[in-house]
Coordinates of C-alpha atoms in Angstrom, one line a residue:
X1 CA 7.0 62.7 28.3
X2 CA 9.0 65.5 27.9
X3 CA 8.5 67.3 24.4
X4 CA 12.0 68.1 23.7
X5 CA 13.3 65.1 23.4
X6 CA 10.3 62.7 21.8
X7 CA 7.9 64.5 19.9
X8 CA 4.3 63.0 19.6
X9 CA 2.0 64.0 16.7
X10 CA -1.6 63.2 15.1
X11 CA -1.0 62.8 11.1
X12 CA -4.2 62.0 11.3
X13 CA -7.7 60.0 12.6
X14 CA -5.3 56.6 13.5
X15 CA -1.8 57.4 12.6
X16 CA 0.7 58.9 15.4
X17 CA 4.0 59.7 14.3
X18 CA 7.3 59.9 17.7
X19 CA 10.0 62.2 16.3
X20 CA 13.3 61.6 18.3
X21 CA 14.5 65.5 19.1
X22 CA 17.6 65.8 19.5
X23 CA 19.0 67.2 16.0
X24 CA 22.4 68.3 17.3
X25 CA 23.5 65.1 18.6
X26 CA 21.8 62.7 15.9
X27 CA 18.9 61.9 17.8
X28 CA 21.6 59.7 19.7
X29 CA 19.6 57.9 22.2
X30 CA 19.7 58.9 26.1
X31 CA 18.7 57.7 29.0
X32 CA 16.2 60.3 29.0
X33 CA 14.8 59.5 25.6
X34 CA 14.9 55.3 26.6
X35 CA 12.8 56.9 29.2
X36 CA 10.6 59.0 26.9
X37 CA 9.8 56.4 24.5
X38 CA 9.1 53.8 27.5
X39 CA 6.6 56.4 28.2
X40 CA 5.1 57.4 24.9
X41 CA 4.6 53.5 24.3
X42 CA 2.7 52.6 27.0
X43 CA 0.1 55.8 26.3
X44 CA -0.1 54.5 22.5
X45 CA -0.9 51.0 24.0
X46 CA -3.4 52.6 26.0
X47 CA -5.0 54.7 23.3
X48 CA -7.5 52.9 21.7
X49 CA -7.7 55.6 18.5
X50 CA -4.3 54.8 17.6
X51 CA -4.0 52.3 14.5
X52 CA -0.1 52.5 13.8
X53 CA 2.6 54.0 14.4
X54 CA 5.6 56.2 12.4
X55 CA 9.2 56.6 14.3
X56 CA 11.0 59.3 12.6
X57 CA 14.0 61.4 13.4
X58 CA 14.5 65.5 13.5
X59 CA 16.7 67.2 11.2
X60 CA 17.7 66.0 7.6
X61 CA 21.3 64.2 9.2
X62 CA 19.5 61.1 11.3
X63 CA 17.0 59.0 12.3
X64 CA 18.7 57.7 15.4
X65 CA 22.8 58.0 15.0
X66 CA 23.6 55.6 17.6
X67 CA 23.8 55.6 21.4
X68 CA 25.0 58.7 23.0
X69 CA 28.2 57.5 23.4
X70 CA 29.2 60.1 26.8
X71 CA 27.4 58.1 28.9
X72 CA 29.7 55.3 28.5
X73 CA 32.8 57.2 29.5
X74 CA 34.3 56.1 33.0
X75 CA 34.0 52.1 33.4
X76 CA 30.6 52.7 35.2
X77 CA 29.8 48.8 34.8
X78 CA 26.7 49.3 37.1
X79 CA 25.3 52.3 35.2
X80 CA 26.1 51.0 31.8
X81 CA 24.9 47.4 32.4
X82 CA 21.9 49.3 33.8
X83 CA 21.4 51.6 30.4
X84 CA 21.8 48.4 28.4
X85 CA 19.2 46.0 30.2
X86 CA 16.4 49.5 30.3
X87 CA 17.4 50.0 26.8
X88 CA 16.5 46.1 25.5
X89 CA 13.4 46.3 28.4
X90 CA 11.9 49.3 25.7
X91 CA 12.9 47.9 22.6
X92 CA 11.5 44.5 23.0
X93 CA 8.1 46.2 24.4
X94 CA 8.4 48.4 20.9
X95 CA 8.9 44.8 19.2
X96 CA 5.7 43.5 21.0
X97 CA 3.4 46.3 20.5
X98 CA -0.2 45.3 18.8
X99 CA 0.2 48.3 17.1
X100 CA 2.0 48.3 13.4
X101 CA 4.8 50.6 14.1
X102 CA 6.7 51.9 10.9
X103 CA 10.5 53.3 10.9
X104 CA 11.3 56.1 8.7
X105 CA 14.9 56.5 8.1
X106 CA 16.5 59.9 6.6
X107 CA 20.6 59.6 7.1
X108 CA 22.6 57.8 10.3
X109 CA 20.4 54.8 11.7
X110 CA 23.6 53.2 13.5
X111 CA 23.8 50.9 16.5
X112 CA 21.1 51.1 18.9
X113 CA 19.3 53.2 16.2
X114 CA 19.4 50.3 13.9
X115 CA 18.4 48.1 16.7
X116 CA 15.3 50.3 16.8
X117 CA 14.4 50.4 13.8
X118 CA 15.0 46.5 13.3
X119 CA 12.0 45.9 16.3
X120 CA 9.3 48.0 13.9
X121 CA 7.4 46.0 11.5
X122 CA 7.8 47.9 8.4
X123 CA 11.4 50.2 7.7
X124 CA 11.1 52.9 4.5
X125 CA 14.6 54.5 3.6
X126 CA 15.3 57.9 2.2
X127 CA 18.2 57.6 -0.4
X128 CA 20.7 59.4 2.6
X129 CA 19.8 56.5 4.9
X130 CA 22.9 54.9 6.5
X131 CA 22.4 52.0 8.4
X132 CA 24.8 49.4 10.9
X133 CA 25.9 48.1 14.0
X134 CA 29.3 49.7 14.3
X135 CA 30.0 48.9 18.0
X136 CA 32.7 46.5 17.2
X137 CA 35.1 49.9 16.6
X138 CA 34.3 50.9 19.9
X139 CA 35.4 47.5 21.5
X140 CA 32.1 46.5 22.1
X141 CA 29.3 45.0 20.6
X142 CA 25.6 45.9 19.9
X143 CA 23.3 44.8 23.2
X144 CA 20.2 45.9 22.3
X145 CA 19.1 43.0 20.3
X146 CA 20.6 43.7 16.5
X147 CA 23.3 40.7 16.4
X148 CA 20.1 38.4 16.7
X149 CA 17.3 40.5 14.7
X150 CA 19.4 41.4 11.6
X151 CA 20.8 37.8 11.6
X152 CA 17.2 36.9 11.9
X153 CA 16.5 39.3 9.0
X154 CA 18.9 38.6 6.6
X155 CA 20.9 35.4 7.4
X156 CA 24.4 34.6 9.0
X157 CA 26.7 35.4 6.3
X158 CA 24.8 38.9 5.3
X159 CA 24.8 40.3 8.8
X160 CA 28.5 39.1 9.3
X161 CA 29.6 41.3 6.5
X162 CA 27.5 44.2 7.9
X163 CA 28.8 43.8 11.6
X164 CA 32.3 42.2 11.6
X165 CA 33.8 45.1 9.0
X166 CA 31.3 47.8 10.9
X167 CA 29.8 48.3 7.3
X168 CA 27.0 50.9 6.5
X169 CA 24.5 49.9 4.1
X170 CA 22.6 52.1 2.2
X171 CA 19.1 52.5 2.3
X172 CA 19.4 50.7 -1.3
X173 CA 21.5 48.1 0.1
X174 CA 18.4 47.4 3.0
X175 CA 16.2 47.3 0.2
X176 CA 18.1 44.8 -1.8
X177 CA 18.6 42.6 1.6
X178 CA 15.0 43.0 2.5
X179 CA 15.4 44.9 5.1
X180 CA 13.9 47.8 3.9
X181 CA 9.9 47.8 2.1
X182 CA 10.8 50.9 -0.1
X183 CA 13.9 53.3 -0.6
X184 CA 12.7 56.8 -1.7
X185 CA 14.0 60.0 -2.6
X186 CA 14.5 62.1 1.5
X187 CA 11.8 64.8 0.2
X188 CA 9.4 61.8 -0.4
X189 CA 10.2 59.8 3.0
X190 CA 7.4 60.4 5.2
X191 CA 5.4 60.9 2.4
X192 CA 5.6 57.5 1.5
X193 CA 5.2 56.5 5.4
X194 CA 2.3 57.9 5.6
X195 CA 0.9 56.0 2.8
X196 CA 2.2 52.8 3.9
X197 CA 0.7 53.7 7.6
X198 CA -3.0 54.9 5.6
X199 CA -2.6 51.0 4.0
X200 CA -2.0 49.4 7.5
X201 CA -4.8 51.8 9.1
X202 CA -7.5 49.7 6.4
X203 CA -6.5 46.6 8.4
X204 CA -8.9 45.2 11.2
X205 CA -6.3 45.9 14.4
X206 CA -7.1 42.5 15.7
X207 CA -6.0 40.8 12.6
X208 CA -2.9 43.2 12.5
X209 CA -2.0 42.4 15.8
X210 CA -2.3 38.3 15.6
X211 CA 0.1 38.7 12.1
X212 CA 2.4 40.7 14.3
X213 CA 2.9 37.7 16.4
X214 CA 2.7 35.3 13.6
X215 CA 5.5 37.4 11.5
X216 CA 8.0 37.8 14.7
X217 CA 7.0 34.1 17.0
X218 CA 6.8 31.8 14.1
X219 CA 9.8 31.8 12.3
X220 CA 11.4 30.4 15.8
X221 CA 9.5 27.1 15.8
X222 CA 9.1 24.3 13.6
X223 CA 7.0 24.5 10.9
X224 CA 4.1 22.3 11.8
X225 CA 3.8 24.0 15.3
X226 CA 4.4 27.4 13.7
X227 CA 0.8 26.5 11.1
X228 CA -1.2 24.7 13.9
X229 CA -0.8 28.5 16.1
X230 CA -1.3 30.1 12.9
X231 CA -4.3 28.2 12.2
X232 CA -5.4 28.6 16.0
X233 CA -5.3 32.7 15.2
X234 CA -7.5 32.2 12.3
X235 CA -10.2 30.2 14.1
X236 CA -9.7 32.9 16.9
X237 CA -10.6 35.6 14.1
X238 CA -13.4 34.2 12.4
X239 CA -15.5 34.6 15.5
X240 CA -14.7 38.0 16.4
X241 CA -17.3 40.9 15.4
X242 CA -14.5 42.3 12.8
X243 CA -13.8 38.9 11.4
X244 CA -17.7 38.7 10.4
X245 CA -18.1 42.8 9.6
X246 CA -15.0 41.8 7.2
X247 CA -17.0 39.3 5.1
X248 CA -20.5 40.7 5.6
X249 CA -18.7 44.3 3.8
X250 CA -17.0 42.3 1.3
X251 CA -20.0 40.4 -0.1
X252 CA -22.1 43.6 0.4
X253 CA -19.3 45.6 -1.5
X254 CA -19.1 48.2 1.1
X255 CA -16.1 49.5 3.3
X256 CA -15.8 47.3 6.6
X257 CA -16.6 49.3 9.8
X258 CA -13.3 47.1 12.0
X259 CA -14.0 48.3 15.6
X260 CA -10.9 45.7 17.0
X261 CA -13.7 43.5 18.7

């Protein structure tokens, strides 16, 4: 994974954060940082120590401004269909991670940065967050899964007013749609992530993982099918090691010792 580009850090015993490095260009996503982050989530996948997950973005201007819109120049329909399929390939596996992953969102999240952000679990806006799927001034339109998440997220007529007049919503505006969980002064952003990701950390990681699936899977079937595989999850959970540990440290008034087993 090369350092300059995606940054990998320890906050501390659980809690990785991935800073997207490329301040000068608004983090604006390559194929070398598609590549990068392909990379750095497989490792966290891997990594048994790792509890959850903060994606953050260098500088004070952006958490991910978009695209990096010179690599569309030319009519290279090969290359660019070939970007856009790798591009969904990473976000989806972001989407599907076990892993809690958190966005933390200082200034520009726009287009495939917004798509990003929309595949982690929990979003936290600074006040300077600017969010949206602008592609439509480009001629184009998003590809990398935000026509269908925010729509998901917010409803038809909500995400038509953010995509068919390109409109950037604040991170106030997120908050109000529910996109965001908090909007916070910038000096306080990652503060606040952390404490959100220090909340999901006290979590047994198999329980985290099945509500993952619960939260994204369920809402696309019917109801009764979508509480039978929820109560199928539960069932699962009681007879795993953490799901007793959980109500043996609650009844002895002690902190639970989850080991994801």
């Amino acid at each position: 994974m090369a350092e300059s580009i995606l940054l990998r850090e320890t906050i501390e015993p659980g809690i990785v954060r991935l800073t997207f490095n490329r301040p000068d260009k608004l983090n604006a996503l390559s194929t070398a940082m598609i590549e990068a982050l392909d990379a750095a989530i497989d490792a966290i996948a891997a990594d048994a120590s790792v509890r959850t997950v903060i994606l953050t973005g260098a500088g004070e201007r952006a958490f991910v401004a978009g695209a990096d819109i010179a690599e569309y120049q030319g009519n290279r329909t090969r290359a660019f269909a070939a970007y856009q399929f790798e591009s969904r390939r990473v976000f989806d596996k972001l989407e599907a991670l076990r892993k809690p992953t958190i966005a933390a969102i200082r200034g520009y999240a726009l287009g495939g940065g917004f798509e990003l952000a929309l595949c982690c679990d929990i979003i936290v806006c600074a006040e300077s967050a600017r969010l949206g799927l602008p592609e439509g001034l480009l001629g184009l339109s998003p590809g990398g899964g935000g026509t269908q998440r925010l729509t998901r997220a917010v409803g038809r007529h909500a995400a038509s007013d953010i995509m068919l007049a390109a409109r950037r919503i604040t991170g106030q505006r997120a908050y109000e749609l529910g996109i965001a969980a908090a909007v916070v002064p910038d000096a306080e952003l990652m503060t606040t992530a952390i404490e959100r990701a220090r909340a999901v950390k006290k979590v047994a990681p198999l329980a985290a993982a099945e509500m993952k699936r619960l939260i994204r899977q369920g809402p696309d079937s019917a109801l009764p099918v979508a509480q039978a595989f929820e109560q199928e999850v539960l069932l699962r959970l009681y007879g795993t090691r953490d799901g007793q540990e959980g109500i043996d440290a609650f009844l002895a008034k002690r902190d639970p010792d989850f080991r994801g087993e």
